GROMACS .gro file of C-alpha atoms in nm:
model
  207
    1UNK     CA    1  -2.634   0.548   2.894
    2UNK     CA    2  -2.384   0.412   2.743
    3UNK     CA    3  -2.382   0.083   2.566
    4UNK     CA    4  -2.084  -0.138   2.500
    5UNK     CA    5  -2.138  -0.432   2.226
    6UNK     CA    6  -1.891  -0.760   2.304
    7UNK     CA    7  -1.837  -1.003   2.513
    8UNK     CA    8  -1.632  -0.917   2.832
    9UNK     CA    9  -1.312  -1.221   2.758
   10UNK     CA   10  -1.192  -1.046   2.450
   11UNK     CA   11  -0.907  -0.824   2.522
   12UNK     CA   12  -1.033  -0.537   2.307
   13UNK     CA   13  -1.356  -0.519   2.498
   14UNK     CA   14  -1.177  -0.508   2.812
   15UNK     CA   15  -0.956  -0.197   2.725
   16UNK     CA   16  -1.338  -0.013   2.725
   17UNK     CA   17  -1.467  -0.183   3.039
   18UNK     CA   18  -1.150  -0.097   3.267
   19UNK     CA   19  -1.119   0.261   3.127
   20UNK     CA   20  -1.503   0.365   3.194
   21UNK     CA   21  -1.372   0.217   3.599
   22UNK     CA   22  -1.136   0.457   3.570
   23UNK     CA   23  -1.368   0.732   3.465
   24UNK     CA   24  -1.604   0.637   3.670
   25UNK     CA   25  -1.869   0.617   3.342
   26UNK     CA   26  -2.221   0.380   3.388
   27UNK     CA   27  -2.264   0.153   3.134
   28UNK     CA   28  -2.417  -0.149   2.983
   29UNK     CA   29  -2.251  -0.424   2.824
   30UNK     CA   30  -2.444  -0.621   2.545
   31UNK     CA   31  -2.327  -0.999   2.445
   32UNK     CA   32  -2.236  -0.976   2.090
   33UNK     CA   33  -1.968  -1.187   1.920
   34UNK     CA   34  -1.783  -1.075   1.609
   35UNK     CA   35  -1.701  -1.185   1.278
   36UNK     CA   36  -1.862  -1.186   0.921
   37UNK     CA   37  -2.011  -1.588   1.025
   38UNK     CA   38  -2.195  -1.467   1.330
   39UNK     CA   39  -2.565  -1.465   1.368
   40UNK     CA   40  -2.527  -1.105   1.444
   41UNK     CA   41  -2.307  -1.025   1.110
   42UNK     CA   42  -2.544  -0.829   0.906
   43UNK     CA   43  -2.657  -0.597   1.194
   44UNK     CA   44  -2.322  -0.584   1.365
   45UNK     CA   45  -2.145  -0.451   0.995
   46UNK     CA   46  -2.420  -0.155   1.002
   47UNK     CA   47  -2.253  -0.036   1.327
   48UNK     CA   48  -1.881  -0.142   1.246
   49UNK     CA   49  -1.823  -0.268   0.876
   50UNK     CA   50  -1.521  -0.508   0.994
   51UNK     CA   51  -1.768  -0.698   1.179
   52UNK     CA   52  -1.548  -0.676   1.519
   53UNK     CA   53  -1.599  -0.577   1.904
   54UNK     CA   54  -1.574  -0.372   2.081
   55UNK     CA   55  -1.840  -0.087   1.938
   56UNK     CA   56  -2.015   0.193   2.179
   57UNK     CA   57  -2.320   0.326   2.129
   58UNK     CA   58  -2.398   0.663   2.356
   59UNK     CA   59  -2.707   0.797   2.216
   60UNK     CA   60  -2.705   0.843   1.859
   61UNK     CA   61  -2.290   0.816   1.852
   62UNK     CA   62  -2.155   0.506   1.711
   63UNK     CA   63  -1.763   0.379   1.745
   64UNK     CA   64  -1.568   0.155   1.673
   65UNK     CA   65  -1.190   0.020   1.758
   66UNK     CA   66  -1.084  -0.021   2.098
   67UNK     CA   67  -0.786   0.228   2.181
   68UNK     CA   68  -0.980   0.519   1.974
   69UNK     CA   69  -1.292   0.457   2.199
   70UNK     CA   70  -1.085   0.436   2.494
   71UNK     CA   71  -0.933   0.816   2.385
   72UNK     CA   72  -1.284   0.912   2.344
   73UNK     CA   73  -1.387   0.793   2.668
   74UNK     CA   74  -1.096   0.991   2.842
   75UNK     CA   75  -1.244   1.326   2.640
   76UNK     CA   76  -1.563   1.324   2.654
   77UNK     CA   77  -1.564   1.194   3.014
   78UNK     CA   78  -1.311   1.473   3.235
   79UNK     CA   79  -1.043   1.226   3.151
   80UNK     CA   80  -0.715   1.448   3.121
   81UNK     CA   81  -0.580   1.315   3.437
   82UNK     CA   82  -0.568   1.014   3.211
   83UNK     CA   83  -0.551   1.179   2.868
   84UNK     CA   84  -0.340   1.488   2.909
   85UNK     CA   85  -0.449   1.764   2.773
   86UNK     CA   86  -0.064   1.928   2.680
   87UNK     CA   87   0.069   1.809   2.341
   88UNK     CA   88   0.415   1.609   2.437
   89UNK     CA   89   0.280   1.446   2.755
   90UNK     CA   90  -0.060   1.320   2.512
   91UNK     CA   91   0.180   1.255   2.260
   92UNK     CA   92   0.358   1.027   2.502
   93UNK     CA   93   0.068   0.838   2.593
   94UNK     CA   94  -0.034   0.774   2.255
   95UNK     CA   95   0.309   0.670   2.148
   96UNK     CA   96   0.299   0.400   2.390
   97UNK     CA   97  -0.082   0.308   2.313
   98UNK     CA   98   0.019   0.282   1.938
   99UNK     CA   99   0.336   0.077   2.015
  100UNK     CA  100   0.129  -0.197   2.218
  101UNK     CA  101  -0.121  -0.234   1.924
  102UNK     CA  102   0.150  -0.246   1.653
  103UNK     CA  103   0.460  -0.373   1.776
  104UNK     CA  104   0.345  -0.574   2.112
  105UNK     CA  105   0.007  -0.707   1.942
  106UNK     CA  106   0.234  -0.848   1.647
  107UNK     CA  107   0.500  -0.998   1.892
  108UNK     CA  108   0.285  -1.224   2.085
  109UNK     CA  109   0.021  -1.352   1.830
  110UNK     CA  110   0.164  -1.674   1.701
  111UNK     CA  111   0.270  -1.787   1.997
  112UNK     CA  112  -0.122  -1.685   2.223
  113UNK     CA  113  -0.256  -1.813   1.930
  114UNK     CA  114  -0.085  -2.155   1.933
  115UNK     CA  115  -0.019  -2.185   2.309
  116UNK     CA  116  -0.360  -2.071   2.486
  117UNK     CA  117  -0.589  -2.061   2.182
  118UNK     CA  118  -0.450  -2.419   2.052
  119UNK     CA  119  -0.564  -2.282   1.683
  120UNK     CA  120  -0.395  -2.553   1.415
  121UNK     CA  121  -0.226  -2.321   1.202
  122UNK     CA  122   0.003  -2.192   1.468
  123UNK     CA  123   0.161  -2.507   1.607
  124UNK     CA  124   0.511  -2.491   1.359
  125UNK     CA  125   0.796  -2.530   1.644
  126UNK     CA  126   1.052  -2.354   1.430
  127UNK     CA  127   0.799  -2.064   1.436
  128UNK     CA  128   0.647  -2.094   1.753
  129UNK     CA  129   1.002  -2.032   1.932
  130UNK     CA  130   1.111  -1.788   1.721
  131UNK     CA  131   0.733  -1.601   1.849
  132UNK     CA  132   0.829  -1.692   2.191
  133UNK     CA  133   1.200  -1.500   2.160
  134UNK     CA  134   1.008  -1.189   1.944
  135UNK     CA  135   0.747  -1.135   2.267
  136UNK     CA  136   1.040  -1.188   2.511
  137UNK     CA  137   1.253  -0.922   2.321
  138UNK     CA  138   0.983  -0.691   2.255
  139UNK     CA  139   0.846  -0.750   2.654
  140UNK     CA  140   1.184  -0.632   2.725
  141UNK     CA  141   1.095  -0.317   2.611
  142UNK     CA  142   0.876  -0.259   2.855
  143UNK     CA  143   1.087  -0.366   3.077
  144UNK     CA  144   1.373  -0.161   3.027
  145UNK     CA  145   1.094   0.161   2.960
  146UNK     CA  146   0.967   0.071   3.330
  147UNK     CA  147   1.313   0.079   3.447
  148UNK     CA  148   1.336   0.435   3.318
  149UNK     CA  149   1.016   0.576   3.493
  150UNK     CA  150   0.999   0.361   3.830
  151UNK     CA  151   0.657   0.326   3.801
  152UNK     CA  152   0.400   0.335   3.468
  153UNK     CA  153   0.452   0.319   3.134
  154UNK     CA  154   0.436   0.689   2.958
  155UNK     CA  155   0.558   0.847   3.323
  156UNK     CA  156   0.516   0.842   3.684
  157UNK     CA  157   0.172   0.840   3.693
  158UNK     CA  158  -0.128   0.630   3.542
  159UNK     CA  159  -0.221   0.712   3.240
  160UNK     CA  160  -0.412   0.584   2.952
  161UNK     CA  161  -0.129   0.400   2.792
  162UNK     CA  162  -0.121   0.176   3.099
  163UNK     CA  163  -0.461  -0.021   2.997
  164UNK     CA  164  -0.381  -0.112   2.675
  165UNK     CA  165   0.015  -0.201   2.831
  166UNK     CA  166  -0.111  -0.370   3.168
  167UNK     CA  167  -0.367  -0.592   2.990
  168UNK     CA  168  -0.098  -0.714   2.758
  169UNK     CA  169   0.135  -0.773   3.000
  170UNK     CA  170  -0.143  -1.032   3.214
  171UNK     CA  171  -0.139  -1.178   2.862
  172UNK     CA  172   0.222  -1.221   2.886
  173UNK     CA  173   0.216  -1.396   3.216
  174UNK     CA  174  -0.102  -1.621   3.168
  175UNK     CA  175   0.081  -1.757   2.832
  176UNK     CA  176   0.216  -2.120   2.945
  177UNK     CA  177   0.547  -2.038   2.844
  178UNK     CA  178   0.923  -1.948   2.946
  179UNK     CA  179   0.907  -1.625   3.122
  180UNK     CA  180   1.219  -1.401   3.091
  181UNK     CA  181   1.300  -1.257   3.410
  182UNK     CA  182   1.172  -0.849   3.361
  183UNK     CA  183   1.167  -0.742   3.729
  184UNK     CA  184   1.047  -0.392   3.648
  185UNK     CA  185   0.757  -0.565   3.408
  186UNK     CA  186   0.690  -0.803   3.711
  187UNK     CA  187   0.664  -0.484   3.973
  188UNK     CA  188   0.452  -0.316   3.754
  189UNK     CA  189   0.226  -0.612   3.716
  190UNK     CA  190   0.172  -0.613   4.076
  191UNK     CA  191   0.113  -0.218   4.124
  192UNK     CA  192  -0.123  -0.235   3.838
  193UNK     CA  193  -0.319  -0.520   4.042
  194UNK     CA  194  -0.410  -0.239   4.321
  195UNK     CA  195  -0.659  -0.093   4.070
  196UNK     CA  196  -0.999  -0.194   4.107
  197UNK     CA  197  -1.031  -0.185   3.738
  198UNK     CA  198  -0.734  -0.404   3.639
  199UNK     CA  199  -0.873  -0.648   3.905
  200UNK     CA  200  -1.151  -0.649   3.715
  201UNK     CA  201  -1.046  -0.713   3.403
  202UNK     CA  202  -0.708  -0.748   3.354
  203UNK     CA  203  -0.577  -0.956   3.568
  204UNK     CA  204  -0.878  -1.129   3.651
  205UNK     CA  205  -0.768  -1.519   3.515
  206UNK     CA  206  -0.861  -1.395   3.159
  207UNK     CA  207  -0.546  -1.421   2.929
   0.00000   0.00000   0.00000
């Protein structure tokens, strides 16, 4: 069986949970926080020395970080309808997976941080709007990348790139801010919405 450490609001955790709906994969979840302060530090860093969720255990196979498990998932799991198997469609999919936890991740984290976490170090106005415009250019991205397929992100159909993507774009719109108008971001919001999965735990109320 497999066993997924973290608690089901964190973002990371959620990337596992929607892809084993996809993949139709059983699973438990266990409630374990992260960080080095935690009462579960020392036992969590023998499983993932950053201290951080999500981390799988199936059997005697321990991983960590969120988009790598979510690639293992889609292999080990008859996942190439998600994951494909030939070289430039996977490398598409990953492109877009690595641009969402590099370039997308960076563009809205002062601003979630400030404006739905409320954390005291992020509450500089100057800064805060220039976050807002970097996550409004960089959403426009997408936007303009949706335009171009008519339908997901890496193509015209689901892939894995779309769980990482979709759950950063509910982020988007349950941030209390200005909302540029991204039509094509917008229409894919509501296609992804069909899936039971993102339903579940993307766009579920959870930011």
């Amino acid at each position: 069986m497999l066993k997924i450490l973290g608690r089901a609001s964190s973002i990371n955790v959620r990337k596992v949970l929607w892809a084993c709906d996809e993949l139709n994969i059983a699973f438990e979840r266990e409630e374990w926080g992260e960080g080095f302060q935690s009462p579960q530090a020392a036992a969590f860093k023998k499983l993932n020395p950053n201290a951080m969720i999500p981390v799988i255990r199936e059997d005697d196979f321990v991983l960590w970080e969120s988009n790598t498990i979510i690639r293992y998932l889609a292999n080990a799991h008859q996942g190439n309808w998600l994951y494909p198997f030939n070289p430039r469609e996977r490398a598409r999919v990953d492109q877009w997976i690595d641009w969402q936890a590099t370039e997308l991740n960076t563009a809205w984290r002062y601003a979630f941080m400030s404006l739905v976490r409320h954390s005291p170090a992020h509450q500089d106005p100057r800064l805060l709007a220039a976050a807002c415009k970097g996550w409004s250019y960089t959403m426009s991205i997408l936007n303009r990348q949706l335009e171009s397929t008519g339908a997901y992100v890496a193509g015209s159909a689901f892939s894995l790139a779309d769980i990482p993507i979709g759950l950063s774009v509910n982020r988007w719109y349950e941030t209390p801010l200005e909302h540029a108008d991204l039509p094509a971001v917008r229409a894919y919001y509501e296609r992804l919405t069909l899936r039971k999965g993102y339903a579940a735990w993307g766009r579920n109320g959870t930011p």
